[in-house]
Coordinates of C-alpha atoms in Angstrom, one line a residue:
M1 CA 15.1 -57.7 -74.3
R2 CA 16.6 -60.1 -71.7
R3 CA 17.5 -57.2 -69.3
R4 CA 13.9 -56.0 -69.6
T5 CA 12.6 -59.4 -68.8
D6 CA 15.0 -59.7 -65.8
L7 CA 13.7 -56.4 -64.4
L8 CA 10.1 -57.5 -64.9
V9 CA 10.7 -60.8 -63.2
A10 CA 12.5 -59.1 -60.3
L11 CA 9.6 -56.6 -59.9
V12 CA 7.0 -59.4 -59.9
A13 CA 9.1 -61.4 -57.4
I14 CA 9.4 -58.4 -55.1
V15 CA 5.7 -57.5 -55.3
G16 CA 4.7 -61.1 -54.7
A17 CA 7.0 -61.4 -51.7
G18 CA 5.6 -58.1 -50.3
W19 CA 2.1 -59.5 -50.8
V20 CA 2.9 -62.7 -48.8
T21 CA 4.5 -60.7 -45.9
S22 CA 2.1 -57.7 -46.2
G23 CA 0.6 -58.2 -42.8
L24 CA 4.0 -57.5 -41.1
W25 CA 4.7 -54.4 -43.2
L26 CA 1.7 -52.7 -41.5
D27 CA 3.8 -52.4 -38.3
P28 CA 7.1 -54.4 -38.2
N29 CA 7.6 -53.8 -34.5
G30 CA 4.0 -54.3 -33.4
R31 CA 2.9 -57.4 -35.4
A32 CA 4.0 -61.0 -35.4
I33 CA 3.4 -64.1 -37.5
T34 CA 0.4 -65.7 -35.8
V35 CA 1.4 -69.3 -36.2
N36 CA 5.1 -68.9 -35.3
S37 CA 5.8 -65.8 -33.3
S38 CA 8.3 -67.7 -31.2
D39 CA 10.6 -68.4 -34.2
Q40 CA 10.2 -64.8 -35.3
A41 CA 11.4 -63.6 -31.8
L42 CA 14.3 -66.1 -32.1
F43 CA 15.5 -64.8 -35.5
E44 CA 15.1 -61.2 -34.4
W45 CA 17.4 -62.0 -31.4
L46 CA 19.9 -63.8 -33.7
L47 CA 20.1 -60.7 -35.9
A48 CA 20.6 -58.4 -32.9
Y49 CA 23.1 -60.6 -31.2
G50 CA 25.1 -61.2 -34.4
A51 CA 25.3 -57.4 -34.9
H52 CA 26.4 -56.9 -31.3
A53 CA 29.0 -59.7 -31.5
L54 CA 30.4 -58.2 -34.7
T55 CA 30.8 -54.7 -33.2
H56 CA 31.9 -55.8 -29.8
G57 CA 34.4 -58.6 -30.7
Q58 CA 32.3 -61.4 -29.2
N59 CA 31.9 -65.0 -30.4
P60 CA 29.1 -65.1 -33.0
F61 CA 28.8 -68.9 -32.5
F62 CA 28.5 -69.1 -28.7
T63 CA 26.9 -66.8 -26.3
D64 CA 26.7 -66.4 -22.5
L65 CA 23.8 -63.9 -22.6
V66 CA 21.2 -66.6 -22.9
N67 CA 20.8 -69.7 -20.7
V68 CA 22.9 -68.2 -17.9
P69 CA 25.1 -69.6 -16.6
D70 CA 25.7 -72.4 -19.2
G71 CA 25.3 -70.4 -22.4
V72 CA 24.1 -71.5 -25.8
N73 CA 26.0 -73.1 -28.7
L74 CA 24.7 -71.2 -31.7
A75 CA 26.7 -73.4 -34.1
V76 CA 24.2 -76.2 -33.4
N77 CA 21.3 -73.8 -33.7
T78 CA 20.4 -71.7 -36.8
S79 CA 22.7 -68.7 -36.2
V80 CA 22.2 -67.0 -39.7
T81 CA 25.6 -65.4 -39.1
V82 CA 26.0 -64.1 -42.6
Y83 CA 22.7 -62.3 -42.4
A84 CA 23.5 -60.9 -39.0
V85 CA 26.8 -59.5 -40.2
V86 CA 25.6 -58.2 -43.6
F87 CA 22.5 -56.6 -42.2
A88 CA 24.1 -55.3 -39.0
P89 CA 24.0 -51.6 -40.1
L90 CA 20.3 -52.0 -40.9
T91 CA 19.6 -53.7 -37.5
Y92 CA 21.3 -50.8 -35.7
T93 CA 19.3 -48.3 -37.8
V94 CA 15.8 -49.7 -37.8
G95 CA 15.9 -52.5 -35.2
A96 CA 15.8 -56.2 -35.4
P97 CA 12.1 -56.7 -36.2
A98 CA 12.3 -54.5 -39.3
T99 CA 15.5 -56.2 -40.4
F100 CA 13.9 -59.6 -40.0
L101 CA 11.0 -58.5 -42.3
V102 CA 13.4 -57.1 -44.9
I103 CA 15.3 -60.4 -45.0
L104 CA 12.2 -62.5 -45.0
T105 CA 10.7 -60.6 -47.9
G106 CA 14.0 -60.6 -49.7
N107 CA 14.4 -64.3 -49.3
I108 CA 11.1 -65.0 -51.1
A109 CA 11.8 -62.6 -53.9
A110 CA 15.4 -63.8 -54.3
T111 CA 14.4 -67.4 -54.5
A112 CA 12.0 -66.7 -57.4
F113 CA 14.5 -64.6 -59.2
G114 CA 17.4 -66.9 -58.5
W115 CA 15.6 -69.9 -60.0
Y116 CA 14.5 -67.8 -63.0
W117 CA 18.1 -66.7 -63.6
L118 CA 19.4 -70.3 -63.4
L119 CA 16.7 -71.6 -65.7
S120 CA 17.0 -68.8 -68.3
R121 CA 20.8 -68.8 -68.4
K122 CA 21.8 -72.4 -68.0
L123 CA 18.9 -74.8 -68.4
L124 CA 16.2 -73.7 -70.9
R125 CA 15.9 -72.0 -74.2
N126 CA 12.5 -70.3 -73.7
T127 CA 12.2 -67.2 -71.5
A128 CA 8.5 -67.8 -70.7
A129 CA 9.4 -71.3 -69.4
A130 CA 12.1 -69.9 -67.2
V131 CA 9.7 -67.3 -65.8
L132 CA 7.1 -69.9 -65.0
G133 CA 9.6 -72.2 -63.4
G134 CA 11.2 -69.5 -61.3
L135 CA 7.9 -68.0 -60.0
F136 CA 6.5 -71.4 -59.2
I137 CA 9.5 -72.5 -57.3
G138 CA 9.9 -69.2 -55.5
F139 CA 6.3 -69.2 -54.4
A140 CA 5.8 -73.0 -54.0
P141 CA 3.7 -74.1 -51.0
G142 CA 6.7 -75.3 -49.0
L143 CA 8.6 -72.1 -49.3
V144 CA 5.5 -70.0 -48.5
A145 CA 4.8 -72.2 -45.4
H146 CA 8.4 -71.6 -44.1
A147 CA 8.0 -67.9 -44.7
N148 CA 6.2 -68.3 -41.3
A149 CA 9.3 -66.8 -39.6
H150 CA 11.9 -69.3 -40.9
L151 CA 14.8 -67.1 -42.2
N152 CA 16.8 -70.2 -42.9
W153 CA 14.3 -72.3 -44.9
S154 CA 12.8 -69.3 -46.7
A155 CA 16.3 -68.6 -48.2
G156 CA 15.6 -70.9 -51.1
W157 CA 17.9 -68.7 -53.3
V158 CA 20.9 -70.6 -51.9
V159 CA 19.9 -73.7 -54.0
P160 CA 20.2 -72.2 -57.5
M161 CA 23.3 -70.4 -56.3
L162 CA 24.8 -73.7 -55.3
L163 CA 23.7 -75.5 -58.4
W164 CA 25.2 -72.8 -60.5
G165 CA 28.5 -73.4 -58.7
V166 CA 28.3 -77.2 -59.1
L167 CA 27.6 -76.9 -62.8
R168 CA 30.7 -74.8 -63.3
L169 CA 32.9 -77.6 -61.9
R170 CA 32.9 -79.4 -65.2
Q171 CA 34.5 -76.5 -67.1
P172 CA 37.8 -77.8 -68.5
G173 CA 40.9 -76.3 -66.8
R174 CA 39.0 -74.1 -64.4
W175 CA 38.7 -76.4 -61.5
L176 CA 40.7 -74.3 -59.1
R177 CA 38.8 -71.1 -59.6
N178 CA 35.4 -72.8 -59.7
G179 CA 36.3 -74.9 -56.6
L180 CA 37.3 -71.8 -54.7
L181 CA 34.0 -70.1 -55.6
L182 CA 31.8 -73.1 -54.7
G183 CA 33.7 -73.5 -51.4
L184 CA 32.8 -69.9 -50.5
L185 CA 29.1 -70.5 -51.5
V186 CA 29.0 -73.6 -49.4
A187 CA 30.3 -71.7 -46.4
V188 CA 27.6 -69.0 -46.9
A189 CA 24.9 -71.6 -47.3
F190 CA 26.0 -73.4 -44.1
S191 CA 25.7 -70.2 -42.1
I192 CA 22.2 -69.5 -43.4
A193 CA 20.6 -73.0 -43.7
A194 CA 22.9 -76.0 -42.8
E195 CA 20.0 -78.4 -43.0
G196 CA 19.1 -77.0 -46.5
L197 CA 22.7 -77.4 -47.6
F198 CA 22.7 -81.0 -46.5
F199 CA 19.5 -81.7 -48.5
T200 CA 20.9 -79.9 -51.6
A201 CA 24.1 -82.0 -51.4
L202 CA 22.0 -85.2 -51.2
A203 CA 19.8 -84.1 -54.1
C204 CA 22.9 -83.3 -56.2
A205 CA 24.4 -86.7 -55.4
V206 CA 21.2 -88.5 -56.5
F207 CA 20.5 -86.3 -59.5
F208 CA 24.0 -86.2 -61.0
G209 CA 24.7 -89.8 -60.0
T210 CA 21.6 -90.9 -62.0
W211 CA 22.5 -88.6 -64.9
A212 CA 26.1 -89.8 -65.1
T213 CA 25.2 -93.5 -65.1
D214 CA 22.9 -93.2 -68.0
R215 CA 24.4 -95.2 -70.9
H216 CA 24.1 -92.3 -73.3
R217 CA 25.9 -89.9 -70.9
R218 CA 28.7 -92.1 -69.5
A219 CA 31.3 -91.0 -71.9
E220 CA 30.6 -87.3 -71.3
A221 CA 30.5 -87.8 -67.6
R222 CA 33.8 -89.7 -67.7
A223 CA 35.4 -86.9 -69.6
A224 CA 34.3 -84.3 -67.1
L225 CA 35.0 -86.3 -64.0
P226 CA 38.7 -85.3 -63.5
D227 CA 38.1 -81.6 -63.5
F228 CA 34.9 -82.1 -61.5
L229 CA 36.6 -84.1 -58.7
R230 CA 39.5 -81.6 -58.6
G231 CA 37.1 -78.8 -58.2
L232 CA 35.1 -80.7 -55.6
G233 CA 38.3 -81.3 -53.6
V234 CA 39.1 -77.6 -53.6
T235 CA 35.5 -76.9 -52.6
A236 CA 35.9 -79.2 -49.6
L237 CA 39.2 -77.6 -48.5
V238 CA 37.9 -74.1 -48.8
A239 CA 34.6 -74.8 -47.0
F240 CA 36.4 -76.7 -44.2
A241 CA 38.9 -73.9 -43.7
L242 CA 36.1 -71.3 -43.4
L243 CA 33.8 -73.6 -41.3
S244 CA 36.4 -75.4 -39.2
Y245 CA 35.6 -73.5 -36.0
P246 CA 31.7 -73.7 -36.2
L247 CA 32.0 -77.3 -37.2
W248 CA 34.2 -78.0 -34.2
L249 CA 31.6 -76.3 -32.0
H250 CA 28.8 -78.2 -33.7
F251 CA 30.2 -81.6 -33.1
L252 CA 32.7 -81.2 -30.2
G253 CA 31.9 -77.9 -28.5
P254 CA 30.2 -77.1 -25.2
Q255 CA 26.4 -77.4 -25.0
R256 CA 26.4 -79.6 -28.1
F257 CA 24.0 -82.5 -28.5
H258 CA 23.3 -85.3 -30.9
G259 CA 20.2 -85.6 -33.0
T260 CA 17.3 -83.3 -32.5
G261 CA 14.6 -82.7 -30.0
F262 CA 11.8 -83.4 -32.6
D263 CA 10.2 -86.8 -33.2
P264 CA 10.8 -88.0 -36.7
V265 CA 7.6 -89.9 -36.7
I266 CA 5.6 -86.8 -35.9
H267 CA 7.7 -84.7 -38.3
A268 CA 7.3 -87.0 -41.3
E269 CA 5.3 -86.0 -44.3
D270 CA 1.8 -87.5 -44.5
I271 CA 1.5 -89.3 -47.9
A272 CA -1.8 -87.6 -48.5
A273 CA -0.2 -84.2 -47.9
Y274 CA 1.3 -84.2 -51.4
G275 CA -2.2 -84.1 -52.9
A276 CA -3.6 -81.6 -50.3
Y277 CA -3.8 -77.8 -50.5
P278 CA -1.8 -75.5 -48.2
Q279 CA -3.7 -73.3 -45.8
R280 CA -2.1 -70.0 -47.0
S281 CA -3.2 -70.4 -50.6
L282 CA -6.2 -69.5 -52.7
A283 CA -7.6 -73.0 -52.2
G284 CA -7.0 -72.8 -48.5
E285 CA -8.9 -69.5 -48.3
L286 CA -11.8 -71.2 -50.1
G287 CA -11.9 -73.9 -47.4
L288 CA -9.9 -76.6 -49.2
G289 CA -6.9 -76.5 -46.9
T290 CA -6.1 -79.3 -44.6
S291 CA -4.3 -79.9 -41.3
L292 CA -2.1 -82.8 -42.4
A293 CA 1.1 -81.1 -41.3
P294 CA 2.4 -81.0 -37.7
N295 CA 1.9 -77.2 -37.8
P296 CA 1.3 -74.7 -40.6
T297 CA 5.0 -73.9 -40.9
E298 CA 5.8 -77.5 -42.0
E299 CA 3.5 -77.8 -45.0
N300 CA 6.4 -79.0 -47.0
S301 CA 4.7 -80.7 -49.9
F302 CA 1.0 -79.7 -50.3
L303 CA 1.1 -79.5 -54.1
G304 CA -2.5 -80.4 -54.7
L305 CA -3.8 -83.4 -56.6
P306 CA -4.3 -81.5 -59.9
L307 CA -0.6 -80.5 -59.9
L308 CA 0.5 -84.0 -59.2
L309 CA -1.5 -85.3 -62.1
L310 CA -0.1 -82.5 -64.3
A311 CA 3.4 -83.4 -63.3
V312 CA 2.9 -87.0 -64.4
V313 CA 1.4 -85.9 -67.7
C314 CA 4.4 -83.5 -68.2
F315 CA 6.9 -86.3 -67.5
V316 CA 5.2 -88.7 -69.9
V317 CA 4.9 -86.1 -72.7
L318 CA 8.6 -85.1 -72.3
W319 CA 9.7 -88.7 -72.2
R320 CA 7.8 -89.6 -75.4
R321 CA 9.0 -86.5 -77.3
T322 CA 12.6 -86.6 -76.1
D323 CA 15.3 -88.3 -78.1
P324 CA 16.6 -91.4 -76.2
T325 CA 20.0 -89.9 -76.0
R326 CA 18.6 -86.9 -74.2
R327 CA 16.5 -88.6 -71.5
A328 CA 19.3 -88.6 -68.9
T329 CA 18.1 -85.4 -67.4
L330 CA 14.4 -86.5 -67.3
R331 CA 15.4 -89.8 -65.7
A332 CA 17.4 -87.9 -63.1
I333 CA 14.5 -85.6 -62.3
G334 CA 12.2 -88.6 -61.9
V335 CA 14.5 -90.7 -59.8
T336 CA 15.4 -87.7 -57.5
T337 CA 11.7 -86.8 -57.1
L338 CA 10.8 -90.4 -56.1
V339 CA 13.7 -90.8 -53.7
F340 CA 13.0 -87.6 -51.8
A341 CA 9.2 -88.1 -51.8
V342 CA 9.6 -91.5 -50.2
L343 CA 12.3 -90.4 -47.7
S344 CA 10.1 -87.5 -46.7
W345 CA 7.5 -90.0 -45.5
G346 CA 9.7 -90.8 -42.6
P347 CA 10.4 -94.1 -40.8
R348 CA 6.8 -95.3 -41.0
V349 CA 3.8 -94.8 -43.2
K350 CA 1.5 -92.0 -42.2
I351 CA -1.6 -91.3 -44.3
F352 CA -4.5 -89.0 -43.7
G353 CA -3.1 -88.4 -40.2
T354 CA -3.1 -92.1 -39.3
H355 CA 0.2 -93.6 -38.2
T356 CA 0.9 -97.2 -39.1
D357 CA 3.7 -99.7 -38.4
V358 CA 4.6 -100.1 -42.0
P359 CA 8.3 -99.4 -42.2
L360 CA 9.9 -97.1 -44.8
P361 CA 13.5 -96.6 -46.1
Y362 CA 14.1 -93.6 -43.8
A363 CA 14.1 -96.0 -40.8
L364 CA 17.5 -97.2 -42.1
L365 CA 18.9 -93.7 -42.3
G366 CA 17.3 -91.9 -39.3
H367 CA 20.0 -92.9 -36.8
L368 CA 23.0 -91.9 -39.0
P369 CA 24.9 -88.8 -38.2
V370 CA 23.4 -85.6 -39.8
F371 CA 20.3 -87.5 -40.8
N372 CA 19.4 -87.8 -37.1
A373 CA 19.5 -84.0 -36.9
A374 CA 17.2 -83.4 -39.8
L375 CA 13.4 -83.6 -40.0
P376 CA 12.3 -86.1 -42.7
S377 CA 9.2 -84.1 -43.7
R378 CA 11.5 -81.3 -44.9
L379 CA 13.0 -83.6 -47.6
A380 CA 9.7 -82.8 -49.4
L381 CA 11.1 -79.3 -50.0
V382 CA 13.3 -80.9 -52.7
V383 CA 10.3 -82.2 -54.5
G384 CA 8.7 -78.8 -55.2
P385 CA 11.6 -77.4 -57.3
L386 CA 11.8 -80.7 -59.2
V387 CA 8.1 -80.4 -60.1
G388 CA 8.9 -76.8 -61.1
L389 CA 11.6 -78.1 -63.4
L390 CA 9.2 -80.5 -65.0
L391 CA 6.7 -77.7 -65.6
A392 CA 9.4 -75.4 -67.0
H393 CA 10.8 -78.1 -69.4
T394 CA 7.3 -78.8 -70.6
V395 CA 6.6 -75.2 -71.4
D396 CA 10.0 -75.0 -73.1
L397 CA 9.0 -78.0 -75.3
L398 CA 5.5 -76.5 -76.1
R399 CA 7.0 -73.1 -77.0
A400 CA 9.8 -74.6 -79.1
G401 CA 7.4 -75.4 -81.9
R402 CA 9.3 -76.4 -85.0
D403 CA 12.7 -75.4 -83.6
S404 CA 14.5 -78.7 -83.6
R405 CA 17.8 -77.4 -82.5
Q406 CA 18.9 -79.0 -79.3
A407 CA 21.7 -77.7 -77.1
E408 CA 22.3 -79.4 -73.8
A409 CA 24.8 -77.0 -72.2
S410 CA 25.8 -78.7 -69.0
P411 CA 25.4 -81.9 -67.0
G412 CA 22.3 -82.7 -65.0
G413 CA 20.2 -81.5 -67.8
A414 CA 21.7 -78.0 -68.2
G415 CA 19.8 -77.7 -71.4
P416 CA 16.5 -78.7 -73.0
V417 CA 15.5 -82.3 -72.3
S418 CA 12.9 -82.3 -75.1
G419 CA 13.4 -83.2 -78.7
G420 CA 12.0 -81.3 -81.6
A421 CA 8.3 -81.1 -81.6
A422 CA 5.6 -79.7 -83.8
P423 CA 3.7 -76.8 -82.3
P424 CA 0.5 -77.9 -80.5
S425 CA -2.8 -77.4 -82.2
G426 CA -5.2 -74.8 -81.0
R427 CA -7.2 -77.5 -79.1
A428 CA -4.1 -78.9 -77.5
R429 CA -2.9 -75.5 -76.5
A430 CA -6.2 -74.7 -74.8
G431 CA -6.0 -78.1 -73.0
W432 CA -2.5 -77.3 -71.7
L433 CA -3.5 -73.8 -70.6
A434 CA -6.5 -75.3 -68.8
G435 CA -4.4 -77.9 -67.1
F436 CA -1.8 -75.4 -65.9
A437 CA -4.5 -73.1 -64.7
V438 CA -6.4 -75.8 -62.7
A439 CA -3.1 -77.0 -61.2
L440 CA -1.5 -73.7 -60.3
L441 CA -4.2 -71.1 -59.6
P442 CA -5.4 -72.9 -56.4
L443 CA -1.8 -72.6 -55.1
L444 CA -1.5 -68.9 -55.5
P445 CA -0.3 -67.6 -52.1
V446 CA -2.3 -65.4 -49.8
P447 CA -0.7 -63.2 -47.1
L448 CA 0.6 -64.9 -44.0
L449 CA -1.5 -64.6 -40.9
T450 CA -0.3 -61.9 -38.6
S451 CA -1.5 -60.5 -35.3
A452 CA -0.7 -57.7 -32.8
R453 CA 2.2 -58.5 -30.6
E454 CA 2.5 -57.2 -27.0
P455 CA 4.9 -54.2 -27.0
I456 CA 8.3 -54.2 -25.3
P457 CA 7.8 -52.4 -22.0
E458 CA 9.0 -48.9 -21.4
F459 CA 11.2 -50.3 -18.6
V460 CA 13.3 -51.8 -21.4
T461 CA 12.9 -49.3 -24.3
A462 CA 13.8 -46.4 -22.0
G463 CA 16.8 -48.2 -20.7
T464 CA 15.5 -48.1 -17.1
W465 CA 16.6 -51.7 -16.6
R466 CA 20.2 -50.4 -16.3
Q467 CA 19.4 -49.0 -12.9
Y468 CA 18.6 -52.4 -11.5
V469 CA 21.1 -54.7 -13.3
S470 CA 24.8 -54.4 -13.0
P471 CA 26.9 -54.4 -16.2
G472 CA 26.8 -58.0 -17.5
G473 CA 24.3 -59.0 -14.8
T474 CA 21.2 -61.1 -15.3
L475 CA 17.6 -60.1 -15.5
T476 CA 14.7 -62.5 -16.0
P477 CA 11.2 -61.7 -17.2
L478 CA 8.2 -63.7 -16.1
P479 CA 7.6 -66.3 -17.1
L480 CA 11.2 -67.3 -17.9
T481 CA 12.0 -67.2 -21.6
L482 CA 11.1 -70.2 -23.7
D483 CA 9.6 -70.7 -27.2
L484 CA 6.2 -70.5 -25.5
A485 CA 7.1 -67.1 -23.9
P486 CA 9.8 -65.5 -26.0
D487 CA 9.7 -61.9 -24.5
G488 CA 13.1 -62.2 -22.7
Q489 CA 14.9 -62.5 -26.0
R490 CA 12.8 -59.8 -27.6
W491 CA 13.8 -57.5 -24.7
Q492 CA 17.4 -58.5 -25.1
A493 CA 17.3 -57.9 -28.8
Y494 CA 16.0 -54.4 -28.3
A495 CA 18.7 -53.6 -25.8
L496 CA 21.5 -54.9 -28.0
S497 CA 20.2 -53.3 -31.3
H498 CA 19.7 -50.0 -29.6
R499 CA 23.2 -50.1 -28.0
Q500 CA 21.9 -50.0 -24.4
G501 CA 24.3 -52.6 -23.2
E502 CA 24.1 -56.2 -22.1
F503 CA 22.0 -58.2 -19.7
G504 CA 21.9 -61.9 -19.4
I505 CA 18.7 -64.0 -19.1
P506 CA 18.3 -67.5 -17.7
S507 CA 16.6 -70.1 -19.9
G508 CA 15.8 -69.0 -23.5
F509 CA 14.5 -70.3 -26.8
F510 CA 17.3 -72.5 -28.3
L511 CA 18.2 -76.1 -29.0
G512 CA 20.5 -77.5 -26.3
P513 CA 21.4 -80.7 -24.5
G514 CA 19.2 -82.5 -22.1
G515 CA 16.8 -84.5 -24.3
P516 CA 16.3 -88.3 -24.0
D517 CA 19.2 -90.5 -25.1
G518 CA 21.6 -87.6 -25.4
R519 CA 19.4 -85.8 -28.0
G520 CA 18.6 -82.1 -28.0
R521 CA 15.6 -80.3 -26.5
I522 CA 14.1 -76.8 -26.7
G523 CA 15.5 -74.7 -23.9
P524 CA 17.3 -75.9 -20.8
V525 CA 16.2 -78.8 -18.5
P526 CA 13.6 -77.1 -16.3
R527 CA 14.3 -76.3 -12.7
A528 CA 11.6 -76.2 -10.0
T529 CA 11.0 -72.5 -10.2
D530 CA 10.7 -72.0 -14.0
A531 CA 8.5 -75.1 -14.3
L532 CA 6.2 -73.7 -11.6
L533 CA 6.0 -70.2 -13.1
L534 CA 5.4 -71.5 -16.6
R535 CA 2.5 -73.7 -15.3
V536 CA 1.0 -70.7 -13.6
A537 CA 1.4 -68.6 -16.7
E538 CA -0.4 -71.1 -18.9
T539 CA -3.2 -72.2 -16.6
G540 CA -3.8 -69.2 -14.3
E541 CA -3.8 -71.6 -11.3
R542 CA -2.4 -70.2 -8.0
P543 CA -0.9 -73.2 -6.0
V544 CA -0.2 -72.9 -2.3
I545 CA 3.4 -71.7 -2.0
T546 CA 5.4 -73.5 0.7
D547 CA 8.7 -72.8 2.4
A548 CA 10.2 -75.5 0.3
D549 CA 9.0 -73.6 -2.8
R550 CA 10.6 -70.4 -1.5
A551 CA 13.8 -72.2 -0.8
A552 CA 13.9 -73.7 -4.3
A553 CA 13.2 -70.3 -5.8
R554 CA 16.1 -68.7 -3.8
A555 CA 18.4 -71.5 -4.9
D556 CA 17.4 -71.2 -8.6
L557 CA 17.8 -67.5 -8.6
R558 CA 21.3 -67.8 -7.2
Y559 CA 22.1 -70.4 -9.8
W560 CA 20.9 -68.1 -12.6
R561 CA 22.7 -65.1 -11.0
V562 CA 19.5 -63.1 -11.3
E563 CA 19.5 -59.5 -9.9
A564 CA 16.0 -58.4 -11.0
V565 CA 12.8 -60.3 -11.7
V566 CA 10.4 -58.4 -14.0
L567 CA 6.8 -58.9 -14.8
A568 CA 5.4 -56.7 -17.5
D569 CA 1.8 -55.6 -17.7
R570 CA 1.4 -57.3 -21.0
V571 CA 3.3 -60.5 -21.8
H572 CA 3.4 -62.3 -25.2
G573 CA 2.4 -65.9 -25.2
A574 CA 3.3 -67.7 -28.5
K575 CA 0.8 -70.6 -28.0
F576 CA -1.5 -69.4 -25.2
P577 CA -2.4 -66.2 -23.3
I578 CA -0.2 -65.4 -20.3
H579 CA -2.0 -65.1 -17.0
T580 CA -0.1 -62.1 -15.6
D581 CA -2.4 -61.7 -12.6
A582 CA -1.7 -65.2 -11.4
L583 CA 2.0 -64.7 -12.1
L584 CA 2.0 -61.6 -9.9
D585 CA 0.2 -63.4 -7.0
V586 CA 2.5 -66.5 -7.1
T587 CA 5.7 -64.5 -7.5
T588 CA 4.7 -62.3 -4.6
A589 CA 4.2 -65.4 -2.5
L590 CA 7.6 -66.6 -3.5
L591 CA 9.6 -63.3 -3.3
G592 CA 7.5 -60.8 -1.4
P593 CA 5.9 -57.6 -2.6
P594 CA 7.3 -56.1 -5.8
E595 CA 8.2 -52.5 -6.7
R596 CA 6.3 -50.7 -9.4
V597 CA 8.8 -49.3 -11.9
A598 CA 7.4 -47.7 -15.1
D599 CA 5.1 -50.3 -16.6
V600 CA 6.5 -53.4 -14.8
H601 CA 6.5 -55.1 -11.4
L602 CA 10.0 -55.6 -10.3
W603 CA 11.6 -57.7 -7.5
R604 CA 15.1 -56.6 -6.6
L605 CA 17.2 -59.4 -5.2
P606 CA 19.5 -58.7 -2.2
P607 CA 23.2 -59.3 -2.9
E608 CA 23.2 -62.6 -1.1
R609 CA 20.5 -63.9 -3.5
A610 CA 22.2 -62.7 -6.6
S611 CA 25.7 -63.9 -5.7

């Protein structure tokens, strides 16, 4: 019976994930996620470069192919190295865009199934409760929002995997084996979502710390502590051994930076966002969505007011019906939820889009190492699964009926938190069903918004570029590659995944040094020429080009070691349409008339310019 349920949940999770990403399945190569096509292009490039690095013996954590001549430290970016290595055969077979889609869809499905598995095997008695909890957490608003091209944050399956490993640490006499296993899981999680790993560690510290200090659980926690600490020590040693090089690159390597290029005040969760509905939900489709997030990908809470009220009711009911000796888990859920909700609000209160000067606890943490590289609003992603646990435990209680047997299997509430309870009356059952329906139905996800994406030019797909760029040479599209114009990395990803060879590009979409106060920024510090061409691409203006502009262009092209400048007929703009006609006119004024090669305009640079 359990196997049949497992298969059914897996099927529902896969179908649901396919529904959310259905717009991309229509044409993986020709469609992009509308609100975040730049991150999609970045992750496609990471998959292609990772496969290329694996098969060509190159460094997967640092590359000279982007941001020529300085290169990019991928260890401080989201390199998703494990995905790139595991899915390398698929990338070489079907291309990076299709591989990206497979992983994105798999992430959503695996998150739902992973939480169901953990709940059904370790935490709950009732299968229906585990199914509800797993599906809610797997398709929670925050995870669906990050399915807008974030292969790291949509990988929510790493959390139940890590929790399973942490719970095993208390097993008597097995600290070495369990520590080795958890160390391997930590290394995998770091590769896929380092920020998510950090949040999971923080949540575990708050949750298990609260649980262990409960007066009814202190003796049990004290008895498990020696094996737990030994296993944790082994975990740290194994993880450090596996991650020592990427950690060195992250903190001490070239092109590193401190903090992040994003403003923690802007990227703090609006207090009102917790009671709002997300845009890609049934409620959002009915016009009840809001714009309280910095962008649609960062709708990290957005649980809706009915669900918040239901969660409070569930907590009160569980507390009242739970034996005092078994309230440690419920207390830990409540404390952890409150801590992460408040921290997600950032350094200052923001409500209904209005920023205030009222300070919050995060202001004391935001300057600390690691915290300064995280976005406070994403701490709300911890709250969603905790609400899911409350819902699941409540259903477990309601379904238990007269079964008064209680078996708390592991720390942190690895077992029912509720005491024995009489089955609800027909009226009460109808009330619970109505409450769950009102709270959850509006949050049902709808497909992500997708749109047609400009095709990669034949100049690249046919390999014609190799006639104009020497092996290992540099080519630049116009405008130069950035998050706003990601085509250069799309072209490079195509060439790498189709084994055409290598070409470098100046600039690029990545996080690197150069921000204020030693913090990071998106892309390199602009030079005169790329700033000029980006402004032309965005506005369509044609400024008068002077001899000084031409001299600056020649100097910049020499610095970037560019051998060919390429303007495609159709260029993808992630946030605005690209004015290719204006780019053609201005670049001609800078470099002279171009050649027409296949479906691009091309400027070949004499050897003295490319040297």
